[in-house]
GROMACS .gro file of C-alpha atoms in nm:
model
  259
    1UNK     CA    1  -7.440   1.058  -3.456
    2UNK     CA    2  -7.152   1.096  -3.663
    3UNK     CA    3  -6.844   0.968  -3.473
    4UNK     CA    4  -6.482   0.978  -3.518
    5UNK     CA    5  -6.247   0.730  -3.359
    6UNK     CA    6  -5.918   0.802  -3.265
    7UNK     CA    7  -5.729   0.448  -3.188
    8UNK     CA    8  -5.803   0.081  -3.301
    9UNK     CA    9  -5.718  -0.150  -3.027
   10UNK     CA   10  -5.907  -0.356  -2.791
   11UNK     CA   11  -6.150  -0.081  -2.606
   12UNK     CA   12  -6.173   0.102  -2.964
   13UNK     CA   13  -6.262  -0.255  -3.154
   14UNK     CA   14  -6.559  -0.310  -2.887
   15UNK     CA   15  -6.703  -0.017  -2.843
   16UNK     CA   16  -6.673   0.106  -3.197
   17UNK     CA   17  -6.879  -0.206  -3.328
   18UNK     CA   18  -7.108  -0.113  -3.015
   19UNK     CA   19  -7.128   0.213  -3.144
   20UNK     CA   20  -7.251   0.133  -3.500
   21UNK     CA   21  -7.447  -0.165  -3.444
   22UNK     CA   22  -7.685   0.120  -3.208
   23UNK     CA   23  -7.736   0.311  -3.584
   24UNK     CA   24  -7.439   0.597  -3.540
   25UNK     CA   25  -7.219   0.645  -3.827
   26UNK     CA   26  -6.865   0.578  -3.784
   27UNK     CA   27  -6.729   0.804  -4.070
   28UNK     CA   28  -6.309   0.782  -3.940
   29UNK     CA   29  -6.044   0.524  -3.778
   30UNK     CA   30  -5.737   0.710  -3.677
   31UNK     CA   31  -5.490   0.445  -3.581
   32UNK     CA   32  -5.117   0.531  -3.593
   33UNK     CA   33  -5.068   0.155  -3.732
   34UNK     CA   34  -5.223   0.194  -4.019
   35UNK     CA   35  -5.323  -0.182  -4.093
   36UNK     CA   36  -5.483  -0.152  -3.719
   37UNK     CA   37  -5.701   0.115  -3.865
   38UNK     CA   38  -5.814  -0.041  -4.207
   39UNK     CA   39  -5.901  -0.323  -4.015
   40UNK     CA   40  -6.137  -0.163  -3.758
   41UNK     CA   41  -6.267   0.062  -4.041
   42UNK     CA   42  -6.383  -0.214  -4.233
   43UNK     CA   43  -6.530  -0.373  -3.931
   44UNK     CA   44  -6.777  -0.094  -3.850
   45UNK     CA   45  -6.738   0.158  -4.187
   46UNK     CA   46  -6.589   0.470  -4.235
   47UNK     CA   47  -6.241   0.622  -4.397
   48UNK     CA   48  -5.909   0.461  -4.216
   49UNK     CA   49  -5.600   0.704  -4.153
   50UNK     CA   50  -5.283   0.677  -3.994
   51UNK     CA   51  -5.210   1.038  -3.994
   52UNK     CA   52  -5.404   1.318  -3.757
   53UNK     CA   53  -5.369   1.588  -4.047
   54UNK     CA   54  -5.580   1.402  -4.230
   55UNK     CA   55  -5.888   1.346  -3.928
   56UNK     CA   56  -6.214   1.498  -4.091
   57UNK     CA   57  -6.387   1.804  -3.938
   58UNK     CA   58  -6.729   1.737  -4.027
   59UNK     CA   59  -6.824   1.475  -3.765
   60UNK     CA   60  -7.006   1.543  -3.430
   61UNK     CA   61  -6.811   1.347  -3.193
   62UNK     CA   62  -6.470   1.240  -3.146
   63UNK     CA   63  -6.346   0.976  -2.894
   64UNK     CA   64  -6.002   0.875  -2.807
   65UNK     CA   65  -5.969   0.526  -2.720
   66UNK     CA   66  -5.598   0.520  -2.709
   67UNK     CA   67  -5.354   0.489  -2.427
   68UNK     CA   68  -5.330   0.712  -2.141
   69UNK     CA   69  -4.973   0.833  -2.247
   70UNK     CA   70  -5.085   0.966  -2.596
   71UNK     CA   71  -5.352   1.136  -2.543
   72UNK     CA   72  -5.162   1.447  -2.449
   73UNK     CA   73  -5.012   1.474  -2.770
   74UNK     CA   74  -5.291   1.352  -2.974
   75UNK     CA   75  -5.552   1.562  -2.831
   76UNK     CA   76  -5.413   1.903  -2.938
   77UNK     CA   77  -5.384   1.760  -3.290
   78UNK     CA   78  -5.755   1.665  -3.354
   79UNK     CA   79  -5.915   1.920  -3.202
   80UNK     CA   80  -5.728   2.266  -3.402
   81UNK     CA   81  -5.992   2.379  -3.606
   82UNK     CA   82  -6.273   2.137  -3.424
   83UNK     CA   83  -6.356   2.376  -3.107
   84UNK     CA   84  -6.666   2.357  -3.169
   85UNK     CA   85  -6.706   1.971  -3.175
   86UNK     CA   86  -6.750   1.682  -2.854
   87UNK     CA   87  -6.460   1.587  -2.738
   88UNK     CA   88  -6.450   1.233  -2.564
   89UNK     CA   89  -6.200   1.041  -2.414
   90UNK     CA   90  -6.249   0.690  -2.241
   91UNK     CA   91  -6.005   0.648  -1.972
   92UNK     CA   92  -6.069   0.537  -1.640
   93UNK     CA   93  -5.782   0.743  -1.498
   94UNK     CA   94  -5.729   1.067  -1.684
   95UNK     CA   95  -5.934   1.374  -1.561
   96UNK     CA   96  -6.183   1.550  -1.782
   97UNK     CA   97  -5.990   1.872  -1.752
   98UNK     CA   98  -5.729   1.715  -2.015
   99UNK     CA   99  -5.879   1.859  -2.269
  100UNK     CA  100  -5.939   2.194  -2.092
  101UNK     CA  101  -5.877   2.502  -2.358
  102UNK     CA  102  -5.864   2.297  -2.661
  103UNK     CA  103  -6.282   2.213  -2.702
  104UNK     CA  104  -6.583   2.394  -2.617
  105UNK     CA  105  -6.768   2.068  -2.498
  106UNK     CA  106  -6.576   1.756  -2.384
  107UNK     CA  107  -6.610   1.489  -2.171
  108UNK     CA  108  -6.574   1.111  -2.072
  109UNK     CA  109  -6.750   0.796  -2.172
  110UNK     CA  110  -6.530   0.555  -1.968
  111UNK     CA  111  -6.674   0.131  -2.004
  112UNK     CA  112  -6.544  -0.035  -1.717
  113UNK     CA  113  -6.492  -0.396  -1.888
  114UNK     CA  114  -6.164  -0.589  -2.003
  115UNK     CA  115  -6.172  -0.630  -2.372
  116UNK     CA  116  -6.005  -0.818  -2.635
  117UNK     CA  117  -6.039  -0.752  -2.996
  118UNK     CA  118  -6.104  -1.179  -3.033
  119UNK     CA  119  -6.429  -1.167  -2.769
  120UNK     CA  120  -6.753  -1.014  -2.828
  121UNK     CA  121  -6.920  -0.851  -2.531
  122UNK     CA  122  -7.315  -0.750  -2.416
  123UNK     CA  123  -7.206  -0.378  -2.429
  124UNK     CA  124  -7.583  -0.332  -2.300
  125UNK     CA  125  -7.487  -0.502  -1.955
  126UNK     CA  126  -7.166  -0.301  -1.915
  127UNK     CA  127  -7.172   0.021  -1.630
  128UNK     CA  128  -7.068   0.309  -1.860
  129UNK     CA  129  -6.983   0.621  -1.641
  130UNK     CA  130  -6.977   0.947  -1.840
  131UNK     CA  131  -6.862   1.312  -1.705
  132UNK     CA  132  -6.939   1.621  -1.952
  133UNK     CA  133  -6.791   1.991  -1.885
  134UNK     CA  134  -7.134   2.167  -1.956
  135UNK     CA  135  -7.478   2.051  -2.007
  136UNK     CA  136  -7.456   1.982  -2.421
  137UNK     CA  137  -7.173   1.792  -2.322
  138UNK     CA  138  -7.362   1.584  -2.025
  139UNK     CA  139  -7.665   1.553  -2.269
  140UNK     CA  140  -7.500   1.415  -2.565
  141UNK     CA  141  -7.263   1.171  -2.346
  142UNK     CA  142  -7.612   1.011  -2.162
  143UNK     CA  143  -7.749   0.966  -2.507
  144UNK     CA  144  -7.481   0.788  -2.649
  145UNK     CA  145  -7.400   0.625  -2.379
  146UNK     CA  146  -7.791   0.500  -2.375
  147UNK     CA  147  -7.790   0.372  -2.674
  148UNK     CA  148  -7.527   0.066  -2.620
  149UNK     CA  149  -7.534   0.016  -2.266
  150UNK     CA  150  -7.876  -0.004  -2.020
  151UNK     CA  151  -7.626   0.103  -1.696
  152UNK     CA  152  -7.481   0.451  -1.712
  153UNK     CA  153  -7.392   0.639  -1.457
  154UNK     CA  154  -7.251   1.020  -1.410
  155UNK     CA  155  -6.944   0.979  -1.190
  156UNK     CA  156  -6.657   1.307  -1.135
  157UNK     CA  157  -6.309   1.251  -1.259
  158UNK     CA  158  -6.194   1.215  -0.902
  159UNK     CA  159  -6.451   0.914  -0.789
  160UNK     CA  160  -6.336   0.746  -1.118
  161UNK     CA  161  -5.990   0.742  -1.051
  162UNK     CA  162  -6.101   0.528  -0.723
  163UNK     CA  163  -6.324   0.322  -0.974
  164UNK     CA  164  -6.034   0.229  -1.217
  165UNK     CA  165  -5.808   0.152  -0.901
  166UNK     CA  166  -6.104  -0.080  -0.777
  167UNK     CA  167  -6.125  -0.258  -1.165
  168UNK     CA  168  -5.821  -0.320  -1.163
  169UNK     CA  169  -5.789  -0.568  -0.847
  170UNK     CA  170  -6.103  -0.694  -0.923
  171UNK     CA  171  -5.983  -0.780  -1.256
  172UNK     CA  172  -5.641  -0.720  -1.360
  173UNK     CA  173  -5.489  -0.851  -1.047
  174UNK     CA  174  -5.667  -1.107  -1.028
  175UNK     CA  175  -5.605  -1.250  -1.401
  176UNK     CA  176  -5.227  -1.197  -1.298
  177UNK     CA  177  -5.292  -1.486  -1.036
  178UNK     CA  178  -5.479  -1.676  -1.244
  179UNK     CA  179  -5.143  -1.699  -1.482
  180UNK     CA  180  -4.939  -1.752  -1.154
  181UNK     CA  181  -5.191  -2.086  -1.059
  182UNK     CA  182  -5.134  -2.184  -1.443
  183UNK     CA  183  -4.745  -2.193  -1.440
  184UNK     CA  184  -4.760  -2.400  -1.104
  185UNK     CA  185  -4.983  -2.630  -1.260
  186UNK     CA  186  -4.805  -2.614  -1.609
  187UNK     CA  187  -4.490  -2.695  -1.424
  188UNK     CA  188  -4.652  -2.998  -1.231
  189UNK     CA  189  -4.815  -3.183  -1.548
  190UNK     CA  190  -5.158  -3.039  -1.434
  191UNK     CA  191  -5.414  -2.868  -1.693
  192UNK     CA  192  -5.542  -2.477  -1.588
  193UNK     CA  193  -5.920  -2.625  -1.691
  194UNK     CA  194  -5.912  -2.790  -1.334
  195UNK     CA  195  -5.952  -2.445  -1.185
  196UNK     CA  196  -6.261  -2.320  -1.381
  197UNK     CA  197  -6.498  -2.476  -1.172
  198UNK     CA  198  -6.347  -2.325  -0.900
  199UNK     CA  199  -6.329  -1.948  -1.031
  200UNK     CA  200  -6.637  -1.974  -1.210
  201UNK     CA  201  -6.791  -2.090  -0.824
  202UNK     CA  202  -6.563  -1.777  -0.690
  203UNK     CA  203  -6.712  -1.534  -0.898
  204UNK     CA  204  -7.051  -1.677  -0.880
  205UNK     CA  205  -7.028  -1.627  -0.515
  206UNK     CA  206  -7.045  -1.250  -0.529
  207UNK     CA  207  -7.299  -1.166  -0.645
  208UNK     CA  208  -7.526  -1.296  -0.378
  209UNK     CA  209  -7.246  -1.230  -0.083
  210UNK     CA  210  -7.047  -0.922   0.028
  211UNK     CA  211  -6.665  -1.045  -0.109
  212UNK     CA  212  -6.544  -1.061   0.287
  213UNK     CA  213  -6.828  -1.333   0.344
  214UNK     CA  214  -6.746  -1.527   0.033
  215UNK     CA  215  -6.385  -1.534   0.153
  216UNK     CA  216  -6.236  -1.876   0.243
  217UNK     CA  217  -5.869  -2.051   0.272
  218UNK     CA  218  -5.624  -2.036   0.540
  219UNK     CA  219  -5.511  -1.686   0.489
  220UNK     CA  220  -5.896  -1.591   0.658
  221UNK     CA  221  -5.763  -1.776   0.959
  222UNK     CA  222  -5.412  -1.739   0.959
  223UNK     CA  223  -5.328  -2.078   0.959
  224UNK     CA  224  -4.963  -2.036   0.992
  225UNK     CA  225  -4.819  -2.390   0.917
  226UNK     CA  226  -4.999  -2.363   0.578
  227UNK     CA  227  -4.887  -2.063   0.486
  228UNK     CA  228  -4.555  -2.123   0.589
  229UNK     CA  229  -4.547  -2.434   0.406
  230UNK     CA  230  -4.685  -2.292   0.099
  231UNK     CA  231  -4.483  -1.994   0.095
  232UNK     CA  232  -4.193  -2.229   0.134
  233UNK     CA  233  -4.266  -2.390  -0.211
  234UNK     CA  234  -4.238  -2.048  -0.368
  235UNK     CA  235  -3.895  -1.990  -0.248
  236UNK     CA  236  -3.728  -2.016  -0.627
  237UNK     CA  237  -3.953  -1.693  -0.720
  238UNK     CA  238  -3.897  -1.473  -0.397
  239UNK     CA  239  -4.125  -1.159  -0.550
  240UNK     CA  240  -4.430  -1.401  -0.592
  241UNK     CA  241  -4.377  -1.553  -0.226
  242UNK     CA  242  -4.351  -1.200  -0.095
  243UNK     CA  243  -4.650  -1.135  -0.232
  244UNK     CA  244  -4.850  -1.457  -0.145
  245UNK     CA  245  -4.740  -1.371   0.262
  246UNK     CA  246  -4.844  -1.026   0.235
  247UNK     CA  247  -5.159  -1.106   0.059
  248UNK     CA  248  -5.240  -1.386   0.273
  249UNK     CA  249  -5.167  -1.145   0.564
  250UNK     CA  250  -5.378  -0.899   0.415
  251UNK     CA  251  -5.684  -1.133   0.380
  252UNK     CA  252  -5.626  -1.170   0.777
  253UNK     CA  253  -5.641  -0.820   0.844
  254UNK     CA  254  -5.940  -0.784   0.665
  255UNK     CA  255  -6.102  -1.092   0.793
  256UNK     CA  256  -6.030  -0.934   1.149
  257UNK     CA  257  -6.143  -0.610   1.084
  258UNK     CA  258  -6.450  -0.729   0.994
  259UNK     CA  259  -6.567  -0.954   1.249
   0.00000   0.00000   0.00000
């Protein structure tokens, strides 16, 4: 297919060289940096632009892969005179109908990874949930979605909002305490590279046990003296110790509820 896409950063970098390494043609980079652009574009082919007046009309689809704020006033810009064309965006928390009256067939291709521009991925192992507004739409998403990823699912704009909230305390919430375990060490003298074995043993976990059976520490059991005395060490940052007691509380709650 001949593809369009509108942004350059870290979602954008991945799946456009995803994208042209499965044999579609990348013809455009939109970025509004224009160094951002040329440097995607010469990554995986194709024109670069920093302005929307100049995004071509002649490709099949066009996918936004920019921030959740802009796409509002992008979208109205790329598709005048496109109608006709696909429409995709890839956000995990905007609804399809964003693009409702500006595009005959639109939809979502949404990736639910992290990326960084610096690390390659296996798009092929990443779940790719699509959501098209009519059955062209559907049809086209599946195949290009097929052809970098062997997981892809159909999934409404309202489960998916529930999937991106899910991502991101599987993932972004948890790399926030990962930095919060790094500047305790740092501060003590102690390298981060201790804890790999440890996370990598966390992680490893689930995927043979339900997360509330993998669960360990005294938050499961509410051992109060070590949570007070641990909170207590976190009294110089009072929003991190609030959150350490309520998250150790919440663990308890859970652990409860459970059995």
């Amino acid at each position: 297919m001949r593809i369009v896409l509108i942004g350059a950063g870290n979602l954008a970098t991945n799946l456009g060289k995803a994208l042209q390494n499965a044999g579609n043609d990348i013809v455009q980079v939109y970025s509004r940096t224009w160094e951002h652009a040329q440097q995607l574009a010469t990554l995986i082919g194709g024109a670069a632009t920093d302005n929307l007046s100049e995004v071509v009309s002649n490709a099949d689809v066009y996918i936004f892969s920019i921030k959740d704020s802009a796409l509002g006033e992008v979208i109205p810009k790329v598709t005048r005179g496109k109608s006709d064309k696909l429409m995709i965006h890839t956000a995990g928390s905007m609804p399809l109908s964003i693009f409702d009256g500006m595009a005959l067939h639109y939809g979502v291709l949404y990736p639910m990874q992290t990326f960084s521009k610096s690390r390659e991925v296996d798009f092929k192992v990443i779940p790719c949930f699509i959501e098209g507004n009519d059955d062209y739409a559907t049809k086209t998403l599946h195949e290009l979605a097929s052809s970098i990823s062997d997981r892809v699912y159909e999934l409404s704009s309202d489960d998916r909002r529930y999937l991106h909230l899910a991502a991101v305390w599987a993932c972004n919430f948890t790399n926030h305490c990962y930095e919060v375990s790094a500047e305790i060490l740092e501060h003590h003298g102690i390298p981060f590279d201790v804890m790999l074995p440890l996370i990598d043993e966390t992680a490893a976990k689930v995927h043979s046990m339900a997360p509330a059976d993998a669960q360990t520490g005294p938050a499961i059991r509410f051992d109060e003296n070590v949570i007070r005395a641990q909170a207590a060490l976190m009294r110089d940052n009072p929003l991190q110790k609030d959150i350490y007691e309520r998250l150790s509380m919440s663990i308890h709650q859970v652990a409860l509820r459970k059995g």
